[in-house]
mmCIF file with all atom_site columns, C-alpha atoms in Angstrom:
data_model
loop_
_atom_site.group_PDB
_atom_site.id
_atom_site.type_symbol
_atom_site.label_atom_id
_atom_site.label_alt_id
_atom_site.label_comp_id
_atom_site.label_asym_id
_atom_site.label_entity_id
_atom_site.label_seq_id
_atom_site.pdbx_PDB_ins_code
_atom_site.Cartn_x
_atom_site.Cartn_y
_atom_site.Cartn_z
_atom_site.occupancy
_atom_site.B_iso_or_equiv
_atom_site.pdbx_formal_charge
_atom_site.auth_seq_id
_atom_site.auth_comp_id
_atom_site.auth_asym_id
_atom_site.auth_atom_id
_atom_site.pdbx_PDB_model_num
ATOM 1   C CA . MET A 1 1   ? 0.066   0.096  -0.016  1.00 0.00 ? 1121 MET A CA 1
ATOM 2   C CA . SER A 1 2   ? 1.427   3.125  -1.076  1.00 0.00 ? 1122 SER A CA 1
ATOM 3   C CA . GLN A 1 3   ? 2.681   5.554  1.898   1.00 0.00 ? 1123 GLN A CA 1
ATOM 4   C CA . VAL A 1 4   ? 1.422   9.399  1.550   1.00 0.00 ? 1124 VAL A CA 1
ATOM 5   C CA . TRP A 1 5   ? 2.066   12.350 4.227   1.00 0.00 ? 1125 TRP A CA 1
ATOM 6   C CA . VAL A 1 6   ? 0.434   15.633 3.232   1.00 0.00 ? 1126 VAL A CA 1
ATOM 7   C CA . SER A 1 7   ? 1.276   18.848 4.988   1.00 0.00 ? 1127 SER A CA 1
ATOM 8   C CA . CYS A 1 8   ? -0.106  22.526 5.080   1.00 0.00 ? 1128 CYS A CA 1
ATOM 9   C CA . GLU A 1 9   ? 1.896   25.713 4.873   1.00 0.00 ? 1129 GLU A CA 1
ATOM 10  C CA . GLY A 1 10  ? 0.063   28.532 5.671   1.00 0.00 ? 1130 GLY A CA 1
ATOM 11  C CA . VAL A 1 11  ? -3.110  26.824 3.817   1.00 0.00 ? 1131 VAL A CA 1
ATOM 12  C CA . GLU A 1 12  ? -5.826  25.214 5.607   1.00 0.00 ? 1132 GLU A CA 1
ATOM 13  C CA . GLU A 1 13  ? -6.142  21.741 4.729   1.00 0.00 ? 1133 GLU A CA 1
ATOM 14  C CA . LEU A 1 14  ? -7.914  20.435 1.543   1.00 0.00 ? 1134 LEU A CA 1
ATOM 15  C CA . GLU A 1 15  ? -10.335 17.471 1.840   1.00 0.00 ? 1135 GLU A CA 1
ATOM 16  C CA . GLY A 1 16  ? -9.765  14.626 -0.070  1.00 0.00 ? 1136 GLY A CA 1
ATOM 17  C CA . VAL A 1 17  ? -6.672  14.944 -0.796  1.00 0.00 ? 1137 VAL A CA 1
ATOM 18  C CA . GLU A 1 18  ? -4.863  12.108 0.869   1.00 0.00 ? 1138 GLU A CA 1
ATOM 19  C CA . GLU A 1 19  ? -7.604  9.959  -0.830  1.00 0.00 ? 1139 GLU A CA 1
ATOM 20  C CA . ASP A 1 20  ? -7.221  11.398 -4.185  1.00 0.00 ? 1140 ASP A CA 1
ATOM 21  C CA . VAL A 1 21  ? -3.229  10.880 -4.148  1.00 0.00 ? 1141 VAL A CA 1
ATOM 22  C CA . ARG A 1 22  ? -3.550  7.160  -3.020  1.00 0.00 ? 1142 ARG A CA 1
ATOM 23  C CA . ALA A 1 23  ? -6.382  6.332  -5.577  1.00 0.00 ? 1143 ALA A CA 1
ATOM 24  C CA . LEU A 1 24  ? -3.922  8.330  -8.399  1.00 0.00 ? 1144 LEU A CA 1
ATOM 25  C CA . MET A 1 25  ? -0.952  6.204  -7.096  1.00 0.00 ? 1145 MET A CA 1
ATOM 26  C CA . THR A 1 26  ? -2.959  3.076  -7.633  1.00 0.00 ? 1146 THR A CA 1
ATOM 27  C CA . ALA A 1 27  ? -4.065  4.009  -11.115 1.00 0.00 ? 1147 ALA A CA 1
ATOM 28  C CA . ALA A 1 28  ? -0.276  4.816  -11.569 1.00 0.00 ? 1148 ALA A CA 1
ATOM 29  C CA . GLU A 1 29  ? 0.733   1.398  -10.701 1.00 0.00 ? 1149 GLU A CA 1
ATOM 30  C CA . CYS A 1 30  ? 2.643   2.936  -7.654  1.00 0.00 ? 1150 CYS A CA 1
ATOM 31  C CA . ASP A 1 31  ? 1.140   1.079  -4.736  1.00 0.00 ? 1151 ASP A CA 1
ATOM 32  C CA . ASP A 1 32  ? 3.913   0.431  -3.050  1.00 0.00 ? 1152 ASP A CA 1
ATOM 33  C CA . CYS A 1 33  ? 5.236   3.839  -2.897  1.00 0.00 ? 1153 CYS A CA 1
ATOM 34  C CA . GLU A 1 34  ? 6.069   6.884  -0.655  1.00 0.00 ? 1154 GLU A CA 1
ATOM 35  C CA . VAL A 1 35  ? 4.892   10.426 -1.511  1.00 0.00 ? 1155 VAL A CA 1
ATOM 36  C CA . SER A 1 36  ? 4.531   13.713 0.291   1.00 0.00 ? 1156 SER A CA 1
ATOM 37  C CA . ILE A 1 37  ? 2.498   16.300 -0.556  1.00 0.00 ? 1157 ILE A CA 1
ATOM 38  C CA . VAL A 1 38  ? 3.096   20.441 0.663   1.00 0.00 ? 1158 VAL A CA 1
ATOM 39  C CA . LEU A 1 39  ? -0.265  22.603 0.154   1.00 0.00 ? 1159 LEU A CA 1
ATOM 40  C CA . CYS A 1 40  ? 0.825   25.687 0.229   1.00 0.00 ? 1160 CYS A CA 1
ATOM 41  C CA . GLY A 1 41  ? -0.217  29.889 -0.529  1.00 0.00 ? 1161 GLY A CA 1
ATOM 42  C CA . ASP A 1 42  ? 2.211   31.548 -3.299  1.00 0.00 ? 1162 ASP A CA 1
ATOM 43  C CA . ALA A 1 43  ? 3.884   32.724 -0.697  1.00 0.00 ? 1163 ALA A CA 1
ATOM 44  C CA . TRP A 1 44  ? 5.792   29.665 0.003   1.00 0.00 ? 1164 TRP A CA 1
ATOM 45  C CA . ILE A 1 45  ? 5.920   28.287 -3.571  1.00 0.00 ? 1165 ILE A CA 1
ATOM 46  C CA . ARG A 1 46  ? 7.351   31.531 -4.884  1.00 0.00 ? 1166 ARG A CA 1
ATOM 47  C CA . PRO A 1 47  ? 10.956  30.692 -2.934  1.00 0.00 ? 1167 PRO A CA 1
ATOM 48  C CA . LEU A 1 48  ? 11.312  27.462 -4.206  1.00 0.00 ? 1168 LEU A CA 1
ATOM 49  C CA . ASN A 1 49  ? 10.186  28.057 -7.766  1.00 0.00 ? 1169 ASN A CA 1
ATOM 50  C CA . LYS A 1 50  ? 13.083  30.461 -7.663  1.00 0.00 ? 1170 LYS A CA 1
ATOM 51  C CA . GLU A 1 51  ? 16.008  28.483 -6.216  1.00 0.00 ? 1171 GLU A CA 1
ATOM 52  C CA . TRP A 1 52  ? 15.325  25.426 -7.854  1.00 0.00 ? 1172 TRP A CA 1
ATOM 53  C CA . ARG A 1 53  ? 13.522  26.789 -11.576 1.00 0.00 ? 1173 ARG A CA 1
ATOM 54  C CA . GLY A 1 54  ? 15.151  30.280 -11.377 1.00 0.00 ? 1174 GLY A CA 1
ATOM 55  C CA . LYS A 1 55  ? 11.738  31.424 -11.828 1.00 0.00 ? 1175 LYS A CA 1
ATOM 56  C CA . ASP A 1 56  ? 11.046  34.147 -9.263  1.00 0.00 ? 1176 ASP A CA 1
ATOM 57  C CA . MET A 1 57  ? 7.067   33.967 -9.265  1.00 0.00 ? 1177 MET A CA 1
ATOM 58  C CA . ALA A 1 58  ? 4.509   31.717 -8.012  1.00 0.00 ? 1178 ALA A CA 1
ATOM 59  C CA . THR A 1 59  ? 3.984   28.289 -9.725  1.00 0.00 ? 1179 THR A CA 1
ATOM 60  C CA . ASP A 1 60  ? 1.094   26.140 -9.608  1.00 0.00 ? 1180 ASP A CA 1
ATOM 61  C CA . VAL A 1 61  ? 3.187   22.874 -9.049  1.00 0.00 ? 1181 VAL A CA 1
ATOM 62  C CA . LEU A 1 62  ? 6.411   21.721 -8.248  1.00 0.00 ? 1182 LEU A CA 1
ATOM 63  C CA . SER A 1 63  ? 7.711   18.002 -8.220  1.00 0.00 ? 1183 SER A CA 1
ATOM 64  C CA . PHE A 1 64  ? 10.814  17.064 -6.134  1.00 0.00 ? 1184 PHE A CA 1
ATOM 65  C CA . PRO A 1 65  ? 12.673  13.286 -7.390  1.00 0.00 ? 1185 PRO A CA 1
ATOM 66  C CA . GLN A 1 66  ? 14.293  10.849 -5.054  1.00 0.00 ? 1186 GLN A CA 1
ATOM 67  C CA . GLU A 1 67  ? 16.153  8.342  -6.876  1.00 0.00 ? 1187 GLU A CA 1
ATOM 68  C CA . HIS A 1 68  ? 14.916  5.870  -4.891  1.00 0.00 ? 1188 HIS A CA 1
ATOM 69  C CA . GLU A 1 69  ? 12.652  2.676  -5.656  1.00 0.00 ? 1189 GLU A CA 1
ATOM 70  C CA . VAL A 1 70  ? 10.038  3.234  -3.730  1.00 0.00 ? 1190 VAL A CA 1
ATOM 71  C CA . ILE A 1 71  ? 10.347  6.859  -2.460  1.00 0.00 ? 1191 ILE A CA 1
ATOM 72  C CA . LEU A 1 72  ? 9.083   8.701  -5.209  1.00 0.00 ? 1192 LEU A CA 1
ATOM 73  C CA . GLY A 1 73  ? 9.238   12.862 -3.897  1.00 0.00 ? 1193 GLY A CA 1
ATOM 74  C CA . ASP A 1 74  ? 7.921   15.878 -2.857  1.00 0.00 ? 1194 ASP A CA 1
ATOM 75  C CA . LEU A 1 75  ? 5.396   17.183 -4.612  1.00 0.00 ? 1195 LEU A CA 1
ATOM 76  C CA . VAL A 1 76  ? 4.390   21.264 -3.256  1.00 0.00 ? 1196 VAL A CA 1
ATOM 77  C CA . VAL A 1 77  ? 0.879   22.571 -4.272  1.00 0.00 ? 1197 VAL A CA 1
ATOM 78  C CA . SER A 1 78  ? -0.078  26.353 -4.287  1.00 0.00 ? 1198 SER A CA 1
ATOM 79  C CA . LEU A 1 79  ? -3.578  26.400 -3.445  1.00 0.00 ? 1199 LEU A CA 1
ATOM 80  C CA . GLU A 1 80  ? -3.776  29.853 -3.806  1.00 0.00 ? 1200 GLU A CA 1
ATOM 81  C CA . THR A 1 81  ? -2.611  29.477 -8.131  1.00 0.00 ? 1201 THR A CA 1
ATOM 82  C CA . ALA A 1 82  ? -4.808  26.412 -8.008  1.00 0.00 ? 1202 ALA A CA 1
ATOM 83  C CA . ALA A 1 83  ? -8.023  28.531 -7.207  1.00 0.00 ? 1203 ALA A CA 1
ATOM 84  C CA . LEU A 1 84  ? -7.227  30.805 -9.780  1.00 0.00 ? 1204 LEU A CA 1
ATOM 85  C CA . GLN A 1 85  ? -6.448  28.292 -12.663 1.00 0.00 ? 1205 GLN A CA 1
ATOM 86  C CA . ALA A 1 86  ? -9.740  26.521 -11.339 1.00 0.00 ? 1206 ALA A CA 1
ATOM 87  C CA . LYS A 1 87  ? -11.840 29.852 -11.669 1.00 0.00 ? 1207 LYS A CA 1
ATOM 88  C CA . GLU A 1 88  ? -10.238 30.414 -15.232 1.00 0.00 ? 1208 GLU A CA 1
ATOM 89  C CA . ARG A 1 89  ? -11.099 26.899 -16.202 1.00 0.00 ? 1209 ARG A CA 1
ATOM 90  C CA . ASP A 1 90  ? -14.577 26.413 -14.214 1.00 0.00 ? 1210 ASP A CA 1
ATOM 91  C CA . TYR A 1 91  ? -13.346 23.737 -12.012 1.00 0.00 ? 1211 TYR A CA 1
ATOM 92  C CA . GLU A 1 92  ? -13.912 23.543 -8.304  1.00 0.00 ? 1212 GLU A CA 1
ATOM 93  C CA . LEU A 1 93  ? -10.457 23.807 -6.636  1.00 0.00 ? 1213 LEU A CA 1
ATOM 94  C CA . ARG A 1 94  ? -10.284 19.809 -5.766  1.00 0.00 ? 1214 ARG A CA 1
ATOM 95  C CA . ASP A 1 95  ? -10.530 19.573 -9.586  1.00 0.00 ? 1215 ASP A CA 1
ATOM 96  C CA . GLU A 1 96  ? -7.725  21.581 -10.141 1.00 0.00 ? 1216 GLU A CA 1
ATOM 97  C CA . VAL A 1 97  ? -5.267  19.935 -7.367  1.00 0.00 ? 1217 VAL A CA 1
ATOM 98  C CA . ARG A 1 98  ? -6.659  16.842 -8.902  1.00 0.00 ? 1218 ARG A CA 1
ATOM 99  C CA . VAL A 1 99  ? -4.930  17.846 -12.245 1.00 0.00 ? 1219 VAL A CA 1
ATOM 100 C CA . LEU A 1 100 ? -1.722  19.255 -10.779 1.00 0.00 ? 1220 LEU A CA 1
ATOM 101 C CA . LEU A 1 101 ? -1.524  16.419 -8.928  1.00 0.00 ? 1221 LEU A CA 1
ATOM 102 C CA . VAL A 1 102 ? -1.261  13.875 -11.499 1.00 0.00 ? 1222 VAL A CA 1
ATOM 103 C CA . HIS A 1 103 ? 1.156   15.910 -13.860 1.00 0.00 ? 1223 HIS A CA 1
ATOM 104 C CA . GLY A 1 104 ? 3.509   16.256 -10.565 1.00 0.00 ? 1224 GLY A CA 1
ATOM 105 C CA . LEU A 1 105 ? 3.440   12.622 -10.238 1.00 0.00 ? 1225 LEU A CA 1
ATOM 106 C CA . LEU A 1 106 ? 4.263   12.401 -13.532 1.00 0.00 ? 1226 LEU A CA 1
ATOM 107 C CA . HIS A 1 107 ? 6.806   14.151 -13.305 1.00 0.00 ? 1227 HIS A CA 1
ATOM 108 C CA . LEU A 1 108 ? 8.051   11.808 -10.141 1.00 0.00 ? 1228 LEU A CA 1
ATOM 109 C CA . LEU A 1 109 ? 7.984   9.168  -12.286 1.00 0.00 ? 1229 LEU A CA 1
ATOM 110 C CA . GLY A 1 110 ? 10.426  10.529 -15.022 1.00 0.00 ? 1230 GLY A CA 1
ATOM 111 C CA . TYR A 1 111 ? 8.610   12.331 -17.570 1.00 0.00 ? 1231 TYR A CA 1
ATOM 112 C CA . ASP A 1 112 ? 9.457   15.979 -18.221 1.00 0.00 ? 1232 ASP A CA 1
ATOM 113 C CA . HIS A 1 113 ? 7.267   17.841 -20.762 1.00 0.00 ? 1233 HIS A CA 1
ATOM 114 C CA . GLU A 1 114 ? 9.684   20.533 -21.011 1.00 0.00 ? 1234 GLU A CA 1
ATOM 115 C CA . THR A 1 115 ? 12.648  18.660 -23.284 1.00 0.00 ? 1235 THR A CA 1
ATOM 116 C CA . GLY A 1 116 ? 10.901  18.261 -26.230 1.00 0.00 ? 1236 GLY A CA 1
ATOM 117 C CA . ARG A 1 117 ? 8.074   18.114 -28.537 1.00 0.00 ? 1237 ARG A CA 1
ATOM 118 C CA . GLU A 1 118 ? 8.034   13.792 -28.204 1.00 0.00 ? 1238 GLU A CA 1
ATOM 119 C CA . GLU A 1 119 ? 7.918   14.066 -24.576 1.00 0.00 ? 1239 GLU A CA 1
ATOM 120 C CA . GLN A 1 120 ? 5.494   16.855 -23.902 1.00 0.00 ? 1240 GLN A CA 1
ATOM 121 C CA . GLU A 1 121 ? 3.157   14.400 -26.104 1.00 0.00 ? 1241 GLU A CA 1
ATOM 122 C CA . GLU A 1 122 ? 3.715   11.653 -24.275 1.00 0.00 ? 1242 GLU A CA 1
ATOM 123 C CA . MET A 1 123 ? 3.361   13.025 -20.781 1.00 0.00 ? 1243 MET A CA 1
ATOM 124 C CA . ALA A 1 124 ? 0.068   15.207 -22.089 1.00 0.00 ? 1244 ALA A CA 1
ATOM 125 C CA . ALA A 1 125 ? -0.693  11.673 -23.319 1.00 0.00 ? 1245 ALA A CA 1
ATOM 126 C CA . ALA A 1 126 ? -0.154  9.808  -19.832 1.00 0.00 ? 1246 ALA A CA 1
ATOM 127 C CA . GLU A 1 127 ? -1.994  12.886 -18.105 1.00 0.00 ? 1247 GLU A CA 1
ATOM 128 C CA . ARG A 1 128 ? -4.898  12.319 -19.868 1.00 0.00 ? 1248 ARG A CA 1
ATOM 129 C CA . LYS A 1 129 ? -5.199  8.268  -19.601 1.00 0.00 ? 1249 LYS A CA 1
ATOM 130 C CA . LEU A 1 130 ? -4.652  8.945  -15.820 1.00 0.00 ? 1250 LEU A CA 1
ATOM 131 C CA . LEU A 1 131 ? -7.543  11.556 -15.440 1.00 0.00 ? 1251 LEU A CA 1
ATOM 132 C CA . ASP A 1 132 ? -9.920  9.393  -17.732 1.00 0.00 ? 1252 ASP A CA 1
ATOM 133 C CA . GLY A 1 133 ? -9.217  6.326  -15.948 1.00 0.00 ? 1253 GLY A CA 1
ATOM 134 C CA . LEU A 1 134 ? -9.945  7.742  -12.568 1.00 0.00 ? 1254 LEU A CA 1
ATOM 135 C CA . ALA A 1 135 ? -12.737 9.761  -14.175 1.00 0.00 ? 1255 ALA A CA 1
ATOM 136 C CA . TRP A 1 136 ? -11.454 13.603 -12.828 1.00 0.00 ? 1256 TRP A CA 1
ATOM 137 C CA . LYS A 1 137 ? -12.448 16.668 -14.185 1.00 0.00 ? 1257 LYS A CA 1
ATOM 138 C CA . GLY A 1 138 ? -9.904  18.131 -16.727 1.00 0.00 ? 1258 GLY A CA 1
ATOM 139 C CA . GLN A 1 139 ? -7.619  17.343 -19.694 1.00 0.00 ? 1259 GLN A CA 1
ATOM 140 C CA . GLY A 1 140 ? -4.421  17.636 -17.953 1.00 0.00 ? 1260 GLY A CA 1
ATOM 141 C CA . LEU A 1 141 ? -2.062  20.808 -17.070 1.00 0.00 ? 1261 LEU A CA 1
ATOM 142 C CA . ILE A 1 142 ? -0.432  20.287 -20.881 1.00 0.00 ? 1262 ILE A CA 1
ATOM 143 C CA . GLY A 1 143 ? -3.360  20.016 -22.573 1.00 0.00 ? 1263 GLY A CA 1
ATOM 144 C CA . ALA A 1 144 ? -4.733  23.053 -20.737 1.00 0.00 ? 1264 ALA A CA 1
ATOM 145 C CA . ALA A 1 145 ? -1.874  24.914 -21.541 1.00 0.00 ? 1265 ALA A CA 1
ATOM 146 C CA . HIS A 1 146 ? -1.160  24.113 -25.258 1.00 0.00 ? 1266 HIS A CA 1
ATOM 147 C CA . GLY A 1 147 ? -5.070  23.785 -26.028 1.00 0.00 ? 1267 GLY A CA 1
ATOM 148 C CA . THR A 1 148 ? -5.150  20.457 -26.534 1.00 0.00 ? 1268 THR A CA 1
#
């Protein structure tokens, strides 16, 4: 059974996140893996984005993979940015967070849409497969960003 740790930094806990991550990990065939989730606001994620990606701005999700077959890594999700994106896409906050969790988990599993067109298409297809398989709303973060 997967191990999931959820912590909140300056935001209220979002109900259902732990259950969503467990379902996602099962769908992604990561039943015996571990992942930690940090839910935060833009003030928390912005310095991380600057330090690790060189972008001095808030972002929606950051992934910090571990080089370990069981411990996948950490996901940091800004609920503040997620709420804005949810409003733009006419989603509920939980729907948008699910999309971000799928995207982030795929990064932990080694997908990288920023390395080329083929990799972008592969990751977009993996996002859609997981979202559809879980019957979760959304086309995926890559699909939303590129209008596919």
